[in-house]
Amino acid sequence: MDTDTTLSEKVAFFDDLDALNGLSDEGKDAFDSDEQEFRKKFKVVFASSTSSKTTSQSTAPLPPLKRPGPSQNLRRTFSAPTPAPKSRSAIIIEATPDARNSAAAANTTAMDPTSDSPVVKETPAVPSPRPSALLQRSATVPLPLPRQLSLPDEKGDQPPSATMKKRKRGSSAKTVPVSEQILKGVSIYWIPNDDIAPMRKLRIKKAQEYGGHWVRGIASATHVVVDNRLEYKDVEKVLKSASGVVVVNEDYILDCITYRALLNSSQQRYKVSGFPIATENPEPAPASQSNDSEWSLQLKEAPKMRRKRDLVPQTGTPPAEESPQPESSGDLDNLSTNSGTADPVDIVNYPPQSSSPVEQPDPGEQGEPFIPSLDPSHPNSAAPDIQDELSDYIKLMLEYKDLPLDGDDDDDDDDQSSKDNQSVTYISDSESDPGSEDERAKKKPHSKPANTRKGKNIAFEDRFACNRGGTLASKSASQDANPNAPTIQVLQQLCDYYTRVNDHWRTTAYRKAIATLRRQPTKIRTEDEAFLLPNIGRRIAAKIEEIVSTSALRRLTYATSDPLDRSLALFLGIYGVGPPTAHRWLAQGHRTLSDLLASPPPDMTPHQRLGLHHHADLNTRIPRAEAAAIAALVRAEAAALDPAAELLLGGSYRRGAPSSGDIDLIVTRRGTASADELVPLLEDLVRALERKGVLVATLAEGGSKWHGCCVLPDEEYVAAFGREAPRERPVWRRIDFLLVPEAEYGAALIYFTGNDIFNRSLRLLASKKGMRLNQRGLYREVMRGRNRVKVTEGELVEGRDERRIFEILGVKWREPGERWC
DNA sequence: TTACAGCCCAA
DNA sequence: TTGGGC
DNA sequence: GTAA
């Protein structure tokens, strides 16, 4: 173990938790070999793990944990074995064996969802806090684990069970011993409810390891964890739909794990900023022990949360999980049903459940119903000592929140689903040993003898889409004819999904893979086959096979049937709204455009407002004829101002598309070397067009461009479409003016003709050849500093002539109509 | 482990 | 600096 | 997610 207390150390922090709990051999060795270092490194963790040990096992009967704030809690735990923090080492030593044992025990069951059962037995042993609680417990305990659905996330939505399965490998146990799953029975709804943010991902992961469930709908949550960046007002709406839920900030879960107990959620430090002063009535008789508290919590909460789906099995029942919206329940239900884990559980569960008023109108007050989970401790309870450790912990997190974390968990999501068929052989192989490298090495040889990684060797130039563009016709033709069309269709949806959840890189990866697939003359049926293609790795290859064999991807069904997802897509369609904003609005409870219109989010920008009000118009395709008409209009106006001005309709129009999303007009003039020379013209032009009522809104202006909206006046409309094609009103269109000096015309044409993929590809090719292509020109000898940061502009090689740029790059000329990638 | 295009505007 | 668009 |  490295002594330097640095990066690796901190990054490893969470894994350390794992190591501790599971105390894998690795961990053990480390411990044995270098106790000092190890201890130092895992100080906090050790302390907590120790405490839990004591609590759950030897000290089980120790009920008190009363209202000691976390701090006291901690203390108490410690005090039992050894009072002062200093004695930690001793504790650790003692605890180790236990930990190992329990870990071993847990591991064996880890893979079995039903492993919970032990808990049932365990619990009874504990003095029951109150009768009801016991009852509840017996009912609930069994259910929890299994196949709770985990949220769709960037890597896919796999049920925890699946996750667990995969997690077998690493040294770090992915699930903590049942006895330590302090979050069991806790269903968490995160806001935002995704694991895109690295830190949240970590939290979610940890929560799951400790038995917590990640739920998709707030309706089935027992706890709502709100991003620290959000204020209460941001999430107010969402919370309204879930009364009786414990609402806490980001710090809560990890603290619970650290202290091995469900902490009092009402403490000040877990308050969501701006949260109304909830009258926390510290429950008079907290009495229960850590375990109990958990249950008592469920007891209380359960009835309330379930108003929508009363029958939903308690927290745990996985799939039945939730559907925030009643209507959608159908799909989800089916889904869950399939997973079929729940049955027995449900039965057990129901009685208690039904007894509780399903319909119970939520008492609106969330403050009240709060579950004084463990210890209704006092806010101030975050006593000094704890505070220290907490702050260490927090500091650590903050310090490294930006580090790219290993996403170890990602794994191959769906393999299991696709398994049933053919390539079972390989798959099983790979499953047994997920080592990606081995797999790759193995696979390739099979399908294609020899070349280990030669499989993907493709001519350099062929790797760039710009060398493979097609025409619109060829594209559409290949769309229907393409043997991979169905597969592409599904992948495209997945791609869209990732766009929605704001996973930029996965989105682009899918785009590339799709582009590759689209070009295949034959139908790709197997994983091996797909894997050989460029831009298609093991994972997408596996998905392709699944799609082909089952003609669907489970996760996709799941993802797209989610109402939230639909709202997300809706919001993203609003001009000026990107993923962060869309998610934020969603978190604030908005679901429809009407919601936004009715109560505009406080952070809505003018652009977004415009985008919202003209959402319908701006999302309507612009017929080619209309674009042409507008261009003609503008051209005429420009000619009046400056006869030498030239306007060209770019974008998809130039590529021959029958309709466009917006209108791109490139404004230029012979003899110009800089866009600045055209600014006066643009200003005049814009003013003139505004006067004519053509330009109706300005979105951005400055520099060498103008972005805004326009409409085709009635007169021109009639001229273009005739009186027979009436319209009630002009439709707003997005229009961009781009000032381009003659010297940059060629590069600008490329840039503004697209399509994106084609452009990116061209730029990428340029960079591989030591050049740089942007909208101004093609440069060479670009100096890049550390990690691609451009240091030198480089020498302009060509900017004026579009064809020349192609030539220099060694790319065969392609007409605009052939640049559909 | 790192890049995946790069630039400009708005707030 | 972040979000967004191109 | 893929490739280098």
Short mmCIF file of N, CA and C in Angstrom, two decimals, chain A residues 590-652:
data_model
loop_
_atom_site.label_atom_id
_atom_site.label_comp_id
_atom_site.label_asym_id
_atom_site.label_seq_id
_atom_site.Cartn_x
_atom_site.Cartn_y
_atom_site.Cartn_z
N HIS A 590 -41.81 20.02 -12.89
CA HIS A 590 -42.51 20.33 -14.13
C HIS A 590 -42.55 19.10 -15.02
N ARG A 591 -43.62 18.98 -15.72
CA ARG A 591 -43.74 17.82 -16.59
C ARG A 591 -44.20 18.14 -18.01
N THR A 592 -44.88 19.23 -18.12
CA THR A 592 -45.41 19.56 -19.45
C THR A 592 -45.10 21.01 -19.76
N LEU A 593 -45.33 21.35 -20.99
CA LEU A 593 -45.09 22.73 -21.40
C LEU A 593 -46.06 23.63 -20.64
N SER A 594 -47.21 23.10 -20.41
CA SER A 594 -48.20 23.89 -19.68
C SER A 594 -47.71 24.22 -18.28
N ASP A 595 -47.06 23.25 -17.70
CA ASP A 595 -46.52 23.48 -16.35
C ASP A 595 -45.57 24.66 -16.41
N LEU A 596 -44.76 24.64 -17.42
CA LEU A 596 -43.75 25.68 -17.53
C LEU A 596 -44.38 27.03 -17.80
N LEU A 597 -45.43 26.99 -18.59
CA LEU A 597 -46.09 28.25 -18.89
C LEU A 597 -46.83 28.78 -17.66
N ALA A 598 -47.42 27.86 -16.97
CA ALA A 598 -48.19 28.25 -15.79
C ALA A 598 -47.31 28.79 -14.67
N SER A 599 -46.26 28.10 -14.43
CA SER A 599 -45.37 28.57 -13.37
C SER A 599 -43.92 28.45 -13.84
N PRO A 600 -43.53 29.44 -14.56
CA PRO A 600 -42.19 29.42 -15.14
C PRO A 600 -41.12 29.27 -14.07
N PRO A 601 -40.21 28.39 -14.31
CA PRO A 601 -39.12 28.23 -13.37
C PRO A 601 -38.43 29.57 -13.23
N PRO A 602 -38.04 29.89 -12.06
CA PRO A 602 -37.41 31.18 -11.79
C PRO A 602 -36.14 31.39 -12.62
N ASP A 603 -35.55 30.30 -13.00
CA ASP A 603 -34.30 30.45 -13.72
C ASP A 603 -34.47 30.42 -15.24
N MET A 604 -35.67 30.53 -15.68
CA MET A 604 -35.89 30.47 -17.12
C MET A 604 -35.30 31.72 -17.80
N THR A 605 -34.56 31.48 -18.81
CA THR A 605 -33.92 32.61 -19.50
C THR A 605 -34.85 33.13 -20.59
N PRO A 606 -34.58 34.29 -21.06
CA PRO A 606 -35.41 34.85 -22.13
C PRO A 606 -35.44 33.95 -23.35
N HIS A 607 -34.31 33.37 -23.64
CA HIS A 607 -34.28 32.49 -24.80
C HIS A 607 -35.18 31.29 -24.60
N GLN A 608 -35.11 30.78 -23.41
CA GLN A 608 -35.93 29.61 -23.13
C GLN A 608 -37.40 29.98 -23.16
N ARG A 609 -37.67 31.16 -22.71
CA ARG A 609 -39.06 31.61 -22.71
C ARG A 609 -39.56 31.66 -24.14
N LEU A 610 -38.71 32.19 -24.98
CA LEU A 610 -39.08 32.26 -26.38
C LEU A 610 -39.26 30.86 -26.94
N GLY A 611 -38.30 30.03 -26.61
CA GLY A 611 -38.36 28.66 -27.10
C GLY A 611 -39.62 27.96 -26.64
N LEU A 612 -40.01 28.29 -25.45
CA LEU A 612 -41.21 27.67 -24.88
C LEU A 612 -42.47 28.17 -25.58
N HIS A 613 -42.55 29.49 -25.70
CA HIS A 613 -43.75 30.04 -26.32
C HIS A 613 -43.92 29.69 -27.78
N HIS A 614 -42.81 29.45 -28.41
CA HIS A 614 -42.91 29.12 -29.83
C HIS A 614 -42.47 27.69 -30.08
N HIS A 615 -42.62 26.92 -29.06
CA HIS A 615 -42.18 25.53 -29.16
C HIS A 615 -42.74 24.80 -30.37
N ALA A 616 -44.00 24.93 -30.57
CA ALA A 616 -44.62 24.22 -31.68
C ALA A 616 -44.04 24.67 -33.02
N ASP A 617 -43.98 25.97 -33.20
CA ASP A 617 -43.45 26.48 -34.46
C ASP A 617 -42.02 26.04 -34.68
N LEU A 618 -41.23 26.29 -33.67
CA LEU A 618 -39.81 26.02 -33.83
C LEU A 618 -39.48 24.54 -33.97
N ASN A 619 -40.44 23.73 -33.65
CA ASN A 619 -40.16 22.31 -33.80
C ASN A 619 -40.85 21.74 -35.04
N THR A 620 -41.23 22.63 -35.89
CA THR A 620 -41.86 22.19 -37.13
C THR A 620 -40.82 22.31 -38.24
N ARG A 621 -40.75 21.34 -39.05
CA ARG A 621 -39.77 21.37 -40.13
C ARG A 621 -40.11 22.47 -41.12
N ILE A 622 -39.10 22.98 -41.72
CA ILE A 622 -39.30 24.04 -42.69
C ILE A 622 -39.24 23.44 -44.09
N PRO A 623 -40.33 23.54 -44.79
CA PRO A 623 -40.35 22.99 -46.15
C PRO A 623 -39.28 23.69 -46.99
N ARG A 624 -38.71 22.92 -47.85
CA ARG A 624 -37.64 23.47 -48.68
C ARG A 624 -38.09 24.74 -49.41
N ALA A 625 -39.29 24.71 -49.88
CA ALA A 625 -39.80 25.86 -50.62
C ALA A 625 -39.89 27.11 -49.74
N GLU A 626 -40.23 26.89 -48.51
CA GLU A 626 -40.35 28.04 -47.62
C GLU A 626 -38.97 28.62 -47.33
N ALA A 627 -38.03 27.74 -47.11
CA ALA A 627 -36.66 28.20 -46.85
C ALA A 627 -36.18 29.01 -48.05
N ALA A 628 -36.49 28.49 -49.20
CA ALA A 628 -36.06 29.18 -50.42
C ALA A 628 -36.73 30.55 -50.53
N ALA A 629 -37.98 30.58 -50.17
CA ALA A 629 -38.72 31.83 -50.25
C ALA A 629 -38.14 32.87 -49.29
N ILE A 630 -37.84 32.43 -48.13
CA ILE A 630 -37.27 33.35 -47.15
C ILE A 630 -35.90 33.85 -47.62
N ALA A 631 -35.14 32.91 -48.13
CA ALA A 631 -33.81 33.28 -48.62
C ALA A 631 -33.92 34.30 -49.74
N ALA A 632 -34.88 34.09 -50.58
CA ALA A 632 -35.06 35.00 -51.71
C ALA A 632 -35.40 36.40 -51.21
N LEU A 633 -36.22 36.39 -50.22
CA LEU A 633 -36.65 37.65 -49.62
C LEU A 633 -35.46 38.39 -49.04
N VAL A 634 -34.69 37.67 -48.29
CA VAL A 634 -33.52 38.25 -47.64
C VAL A 634 -32.51 38.71 -48.69
N ARG A 635 -32.35 37.90 -49.68
CA ARG A 635 -31.39 38.21 -50.72
C ARG A 635 -31.76 39.53 -51.40
N ALA A 636 -33.01 39.67 -51.65
CA ALA A 636 -33.48 40.89 -52.31
C ALA A 636 -33.19 42.10 -51.43
N GLU A 637 -33.43 41.92 -50.19
CA GLU A 637 -33.20 43.01 -49.26
C GLU A 637 -31.72 43.36 -49.21
N ALA A 638 -30.92 42.33 -49.18
CA ALA A 638 -29.48 42.54 -49.12
C ALA A 638 -28.97 43.22 -50.38
N ALA A 639 -29.52 42.81 -51.48
CA ALA A 639 -29.08 43.38 -52.75
C ALA A 639 -29.34 44.87 -52.78
N ALA A 640 -30.39 45.25 -52.15
CA ALA A 640 -30.73 46.66 -52.12
C ALA A 640 -29.73 47.45 -51.30
N LEU A 641 -29.21 46.79 -50.32
CA LEU A 641 -28.26 47.46 -49.43
C LEU A 641 -26.85 47.40 -49.99
N ASP A 642 -26.54 46.29 -50.58
CA ASP A 642 -25.19 46.11 -51.12
C ASP A 642 -25.23 45.11 -52.26
N PRO A 643 -25.19 45.61 -53.44
CA PRO A 643 -25.31 44.76 -54.64
C PRO A 643 -24.29 43.64 -54.68
N ALA A 644 -23.18 43.88 -54.03
CA ALA A 644 -22.13 42.87 -54.09
C ALA A 644 -22.32 41.76 -53.07
N ALA A 645 -23.27 41.92 -52.21
CA ALA A 645 -23.48 40.91 -51.17
C ALA A 645 -23.97 39.60 -51.78
N GLU A 646 -23.51 38.54 -51.20
CA GLU A 646 -23.95 37.23 -51.69
C GLU A 646 -24.49 36.43 -50.52
N LEU A 647 -25.57 35.79 -50.77
CA LEU A 647 -26.14 34.96 -49.72
C LEU A 647 -26.31 33.53 -50.20
N LEU A 648 -25.98 32.63 -49.33
CA LEU A 648 -26.11 31.23 -49.68
C LEU A 648 -26.86 30.50 -48.58
N LEU A 649 -27.78 29.73 -49.02
CA LEU A 649 -28.55 28.94 -48.05
C LEU A 649 -27.75 27.67 -47.74
N GLY A 650 -27.39 27.55 -46.49
CA GLY A 650 -26.55 26.41 -46.13
C GLY A 650 -27.31 25.32 -45.40
N GLY A 651 -26.61 24.64 -44.54
CA GLY A 651 -27.25 23.59 -43.75
C GLY A 651 -27.80 22.46 -44.59
N SER A 652 -28.83 21.88 -44.05
CA SER A 652 -29.37 20.71 -44.72
C SER A 652 -30.00 21.11 -46.06
#
